[in-house]
Coordinates of C-alpha atoms and ligand atoms in Angstrom, one line a residue:
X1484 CA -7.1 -15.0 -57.5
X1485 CA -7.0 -11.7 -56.1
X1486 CA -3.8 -9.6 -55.9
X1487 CA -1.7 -9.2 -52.6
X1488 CA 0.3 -6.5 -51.9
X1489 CA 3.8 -7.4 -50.9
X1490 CA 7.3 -6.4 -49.9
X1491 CA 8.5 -3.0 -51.3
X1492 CA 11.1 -3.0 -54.3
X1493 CA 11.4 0.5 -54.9
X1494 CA 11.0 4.2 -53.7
X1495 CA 10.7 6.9 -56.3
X1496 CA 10.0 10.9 -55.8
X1497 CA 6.2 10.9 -56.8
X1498 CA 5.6 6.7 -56.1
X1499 CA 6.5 3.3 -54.4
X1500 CA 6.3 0.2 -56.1
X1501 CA 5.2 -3.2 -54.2
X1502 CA 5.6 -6.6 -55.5
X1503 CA 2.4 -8.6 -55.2
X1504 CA 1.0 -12.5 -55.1
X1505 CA 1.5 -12.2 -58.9
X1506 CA 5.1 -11.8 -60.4
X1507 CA 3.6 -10.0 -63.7
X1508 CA 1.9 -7.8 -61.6
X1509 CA 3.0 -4.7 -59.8
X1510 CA 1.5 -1.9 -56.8
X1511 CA 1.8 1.2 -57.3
X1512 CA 1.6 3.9 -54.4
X1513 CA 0.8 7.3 -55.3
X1514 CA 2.4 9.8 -52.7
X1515 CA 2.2 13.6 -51.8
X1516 CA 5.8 14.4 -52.0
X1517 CA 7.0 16.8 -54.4
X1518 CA 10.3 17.7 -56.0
X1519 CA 11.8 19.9 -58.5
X1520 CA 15.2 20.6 -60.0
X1521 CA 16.7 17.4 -59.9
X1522 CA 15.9 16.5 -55.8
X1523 CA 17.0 20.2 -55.1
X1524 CA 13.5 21.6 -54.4
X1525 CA 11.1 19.5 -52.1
X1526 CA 8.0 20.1 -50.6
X1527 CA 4.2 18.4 -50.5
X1528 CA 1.3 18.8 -52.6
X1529 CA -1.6 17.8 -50.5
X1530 CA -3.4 15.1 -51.8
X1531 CA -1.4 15.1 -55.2
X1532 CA -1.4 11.4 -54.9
X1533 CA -4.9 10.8 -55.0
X1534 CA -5.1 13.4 -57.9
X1535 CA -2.4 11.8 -60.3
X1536 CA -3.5 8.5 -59.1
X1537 CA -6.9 8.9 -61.0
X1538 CA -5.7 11.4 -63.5
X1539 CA -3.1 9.5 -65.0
X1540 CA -5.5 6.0 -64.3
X1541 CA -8.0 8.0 -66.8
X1542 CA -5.3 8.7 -69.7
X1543 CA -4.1 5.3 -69.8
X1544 CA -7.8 4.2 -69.7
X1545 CA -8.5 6.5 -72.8
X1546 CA -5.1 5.7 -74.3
X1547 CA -5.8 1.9 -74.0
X1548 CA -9.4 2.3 -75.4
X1549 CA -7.4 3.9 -78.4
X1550 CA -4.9 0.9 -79.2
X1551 CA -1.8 2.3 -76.9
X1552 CA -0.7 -0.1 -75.1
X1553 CA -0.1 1.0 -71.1
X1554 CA 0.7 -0.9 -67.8
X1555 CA -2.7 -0.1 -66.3
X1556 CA -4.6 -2.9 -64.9
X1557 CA -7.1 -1.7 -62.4
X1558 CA -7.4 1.1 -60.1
X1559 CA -7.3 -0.7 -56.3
X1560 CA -8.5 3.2 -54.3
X1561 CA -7.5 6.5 -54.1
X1562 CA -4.2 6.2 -54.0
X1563 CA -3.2 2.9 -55.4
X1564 CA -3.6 0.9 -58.5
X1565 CA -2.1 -2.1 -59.9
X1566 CA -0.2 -2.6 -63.0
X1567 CA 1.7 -4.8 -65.3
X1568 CA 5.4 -5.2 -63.6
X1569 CA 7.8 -4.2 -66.1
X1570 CA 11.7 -3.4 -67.0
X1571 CA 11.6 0.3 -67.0
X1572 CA 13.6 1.6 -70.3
X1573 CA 16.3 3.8 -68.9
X1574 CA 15.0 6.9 -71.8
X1575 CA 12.6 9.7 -70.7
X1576 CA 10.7 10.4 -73.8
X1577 CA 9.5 14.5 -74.1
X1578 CA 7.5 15.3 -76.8
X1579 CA 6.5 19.0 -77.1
X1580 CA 4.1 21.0 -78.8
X1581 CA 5.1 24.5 -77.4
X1582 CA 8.3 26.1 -76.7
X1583 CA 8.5 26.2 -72.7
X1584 CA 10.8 25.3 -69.8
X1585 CA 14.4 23.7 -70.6
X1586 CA 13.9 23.6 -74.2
X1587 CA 13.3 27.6 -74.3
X1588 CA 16.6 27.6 -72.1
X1589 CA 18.1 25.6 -74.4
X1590 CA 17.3 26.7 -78.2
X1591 CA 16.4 30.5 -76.9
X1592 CA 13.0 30.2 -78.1
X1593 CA 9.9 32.0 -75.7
X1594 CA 8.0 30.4 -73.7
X1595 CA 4.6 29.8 -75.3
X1596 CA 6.1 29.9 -79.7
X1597 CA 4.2 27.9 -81.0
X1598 CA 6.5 25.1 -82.6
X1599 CA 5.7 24.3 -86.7
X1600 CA 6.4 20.7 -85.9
X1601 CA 6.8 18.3 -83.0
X1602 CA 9.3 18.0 -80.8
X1603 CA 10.9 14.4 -79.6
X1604 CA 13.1 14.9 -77.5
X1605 CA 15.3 11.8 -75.2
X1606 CA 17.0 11.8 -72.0
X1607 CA 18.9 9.5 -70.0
X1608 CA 17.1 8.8 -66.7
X1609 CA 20.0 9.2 -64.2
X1610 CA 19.8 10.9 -61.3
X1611 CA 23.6 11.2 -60.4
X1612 CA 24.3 12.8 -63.9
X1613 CA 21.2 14.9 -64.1
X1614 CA 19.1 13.3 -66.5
X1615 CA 21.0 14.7 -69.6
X1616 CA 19.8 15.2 -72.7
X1617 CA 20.7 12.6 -75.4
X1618 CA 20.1 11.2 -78.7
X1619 CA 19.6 7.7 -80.6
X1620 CA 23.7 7.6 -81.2
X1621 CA 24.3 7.8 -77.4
X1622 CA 21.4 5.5 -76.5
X1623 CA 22.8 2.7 -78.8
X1624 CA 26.3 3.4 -77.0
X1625 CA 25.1 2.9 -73.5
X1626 CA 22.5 -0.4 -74.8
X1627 CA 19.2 1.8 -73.2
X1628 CA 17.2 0.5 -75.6
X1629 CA 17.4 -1.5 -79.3
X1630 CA 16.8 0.4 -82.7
X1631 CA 13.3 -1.7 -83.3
X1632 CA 12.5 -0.6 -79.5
X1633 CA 13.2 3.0 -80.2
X1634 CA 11.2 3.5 -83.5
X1635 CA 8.5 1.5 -81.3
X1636 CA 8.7 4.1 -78.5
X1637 CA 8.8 7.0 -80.9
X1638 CA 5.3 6.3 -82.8
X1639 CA 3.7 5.4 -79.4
X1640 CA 5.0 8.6 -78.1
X1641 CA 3.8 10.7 -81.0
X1642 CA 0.6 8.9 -81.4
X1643 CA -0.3 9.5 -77.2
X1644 CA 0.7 13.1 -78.5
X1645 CA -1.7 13.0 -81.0
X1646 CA -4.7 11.1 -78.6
X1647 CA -4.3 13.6 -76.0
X1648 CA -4.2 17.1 -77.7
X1649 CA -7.3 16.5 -79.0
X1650 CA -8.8 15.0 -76.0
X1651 CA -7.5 18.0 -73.8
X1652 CA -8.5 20.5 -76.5
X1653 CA -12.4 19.2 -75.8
X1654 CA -11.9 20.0 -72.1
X1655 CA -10.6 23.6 -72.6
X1656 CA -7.2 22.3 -72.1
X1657 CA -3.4 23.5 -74.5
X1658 CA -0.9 20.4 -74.2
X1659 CA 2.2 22.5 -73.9
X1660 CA 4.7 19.2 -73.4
X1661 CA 5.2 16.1 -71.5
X1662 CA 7.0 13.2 -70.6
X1663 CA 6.8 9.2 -70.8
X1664 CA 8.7 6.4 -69.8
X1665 CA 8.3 2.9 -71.1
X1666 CA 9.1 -0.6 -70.1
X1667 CA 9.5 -4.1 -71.1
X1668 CA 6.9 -6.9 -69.9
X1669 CA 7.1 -9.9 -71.5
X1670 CA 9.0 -8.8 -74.1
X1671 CA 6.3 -6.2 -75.2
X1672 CA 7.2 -2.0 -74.7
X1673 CA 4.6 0.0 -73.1
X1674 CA 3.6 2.7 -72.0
X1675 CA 4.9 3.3 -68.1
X1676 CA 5.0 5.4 -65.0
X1677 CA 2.5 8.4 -65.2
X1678 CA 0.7 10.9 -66.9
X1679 CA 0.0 13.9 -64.3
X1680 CA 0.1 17.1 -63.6
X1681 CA 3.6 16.5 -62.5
X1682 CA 4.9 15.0 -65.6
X1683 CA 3.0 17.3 -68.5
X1684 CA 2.3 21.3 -69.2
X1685 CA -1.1 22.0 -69.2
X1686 CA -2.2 25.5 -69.9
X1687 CA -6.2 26.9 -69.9
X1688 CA -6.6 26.9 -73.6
X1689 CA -8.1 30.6 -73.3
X1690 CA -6.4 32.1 -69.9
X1691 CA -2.8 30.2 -70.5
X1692 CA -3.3 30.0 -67.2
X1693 CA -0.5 27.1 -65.7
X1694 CA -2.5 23.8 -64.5
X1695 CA 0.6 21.5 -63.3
X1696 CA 3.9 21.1 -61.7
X1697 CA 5.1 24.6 -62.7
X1698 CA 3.1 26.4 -60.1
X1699 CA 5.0 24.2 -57.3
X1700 CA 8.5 24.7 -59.7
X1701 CA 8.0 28.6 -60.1
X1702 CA 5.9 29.2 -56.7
X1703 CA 3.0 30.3 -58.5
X1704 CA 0.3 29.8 -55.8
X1705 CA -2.7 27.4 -55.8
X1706 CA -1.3 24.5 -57.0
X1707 CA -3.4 21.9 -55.0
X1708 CA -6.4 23.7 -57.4
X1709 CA -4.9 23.6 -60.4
X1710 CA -4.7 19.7 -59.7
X1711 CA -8.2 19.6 -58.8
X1712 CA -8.9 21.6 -61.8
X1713 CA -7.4 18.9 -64.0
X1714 CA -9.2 16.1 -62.6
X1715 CA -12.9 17.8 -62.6
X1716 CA -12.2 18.8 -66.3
X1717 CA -11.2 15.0 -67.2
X1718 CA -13.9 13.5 -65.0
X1719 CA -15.8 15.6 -63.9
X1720 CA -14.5 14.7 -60.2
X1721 CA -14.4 16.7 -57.3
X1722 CA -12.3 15.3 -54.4
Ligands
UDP2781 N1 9.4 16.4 -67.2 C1 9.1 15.4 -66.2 N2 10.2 14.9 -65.5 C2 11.5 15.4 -65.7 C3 11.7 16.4 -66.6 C4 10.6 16.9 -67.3 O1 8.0 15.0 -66.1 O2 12.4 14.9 -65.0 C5 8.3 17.0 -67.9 C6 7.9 18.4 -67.5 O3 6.8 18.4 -66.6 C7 7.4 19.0 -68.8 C8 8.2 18.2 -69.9 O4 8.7 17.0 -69.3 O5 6.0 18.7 -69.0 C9 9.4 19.0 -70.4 O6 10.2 19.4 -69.4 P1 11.5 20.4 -69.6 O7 12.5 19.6 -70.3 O8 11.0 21.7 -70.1 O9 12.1 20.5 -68.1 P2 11.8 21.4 -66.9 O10 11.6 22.8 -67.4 O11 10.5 20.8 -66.3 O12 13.0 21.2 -66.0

């Protein structure tokens, strides 16, 4: 039976989600819309939702040809794609190879150190409190996730680490950091929302020059093109 989109449940900064004909199933839609510093800093990334639609489409393709389990299920066009509905797990996962952004902030360390081991780092996905940073004692306290679901979540996240580094590597391409989320379906964690531009440091691997969400963040310039750049490196796509 074909999938049907259907009413709207939910309207995030970067997506909407739709219900469809098929209650395991949800529609995602990509949009333009971009924000930074908690909601503070807004503005549009033209055609940023066709770009992360297909670029975060092909790492979950590549992850899922590699054993990780993701909520892709097919891409419907540009924009849109359908996945597997799930209970989003209230824990950002970061995992970082590089000092850079809050974590240099944090720790004092400069952007671009090279860090001797990697970084997993959790935070509580709350807008009204700012998405602080916690750890595995203040997960259990607020019931985000169980102990089995957290040692689950942490070698999926360090294994998508792994996968990617050395896929990005091949396309010229330094994985500074990023960040996941997971969810539930049917009992099952996997891997959620996106893998983008928006949601991952990329540096050239021989200019350092910033391909993502920090050139909108730190005004930068060109960050349509550094999108674009992304996508023809992974696919060889130019939209
Ligand atoms: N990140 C994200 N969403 C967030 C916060 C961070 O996708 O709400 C990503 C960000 O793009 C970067 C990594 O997680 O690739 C680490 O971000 P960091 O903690 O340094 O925060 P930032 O400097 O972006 O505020």
């Amino acid at each position: 039976m074909d999938v049907q989109k259907m009413g709207q449940i939910y309207e995030g900064k970067a997506k909407k989600v739709f219900q469809t004909n098929n209650p395991d199933l949800y529609w995602i839609e990509y949009k333009d819309d971009a924000t930074a510093f908690d909601g503070k800093k807004k503005g549009t990334i033209m055609n940023k939702g066709i770009l992360n639609n297909k670029i975060s489409n092909h790492f979950f393709k590549m992850l899922e040809d590699r054993g990780i389990p993701t909520h892709l299920v097919n891409q419907i066009n540009d924009r849109e794609s359908v996945v597997k509905a799930v209970k989003i797990i209230l824990v950002e996962v970061v995992v970082r190879n590089i000092a850079a952004g809050s974590l240099s902030k944090r720790i004092g360390l400069p952007e671009g150190t090279m860090l001797p081991k990697t970084v997993l780092e959790f935070y509580y996905k709350d807008d009204a409190l700012g998405d602080p940073l916690i750890n595995d004692y203040h997960i259990q306290v607020l019931d985000l996730a169980t102990p089995e679901q957290m040692k689950v979540i942490s070698e999926i996240a360090l294994k998508t680490n792994d996968i990617l580094r050395e896929y990005l590597k091949d396309k010229k391409i330094d994985l500074i950091d990023f960040k996941l989320e997971f969810g539930t379906h049917k009992g099952q964690v996997i891997l959620a929302d996106e893998i983008s531009p928006d949601t991952c440091r990329f540096w050239d691997l021989e200019t350092r020059e910033k391909l993502d969400k920090d050139r909108f963040r730190r005004d930068l310039g060109n960050v349509e093109e550094a999108y674009r750049e992304v996508l023809k490196r992974l696919t060889g796509e130019t939209i």
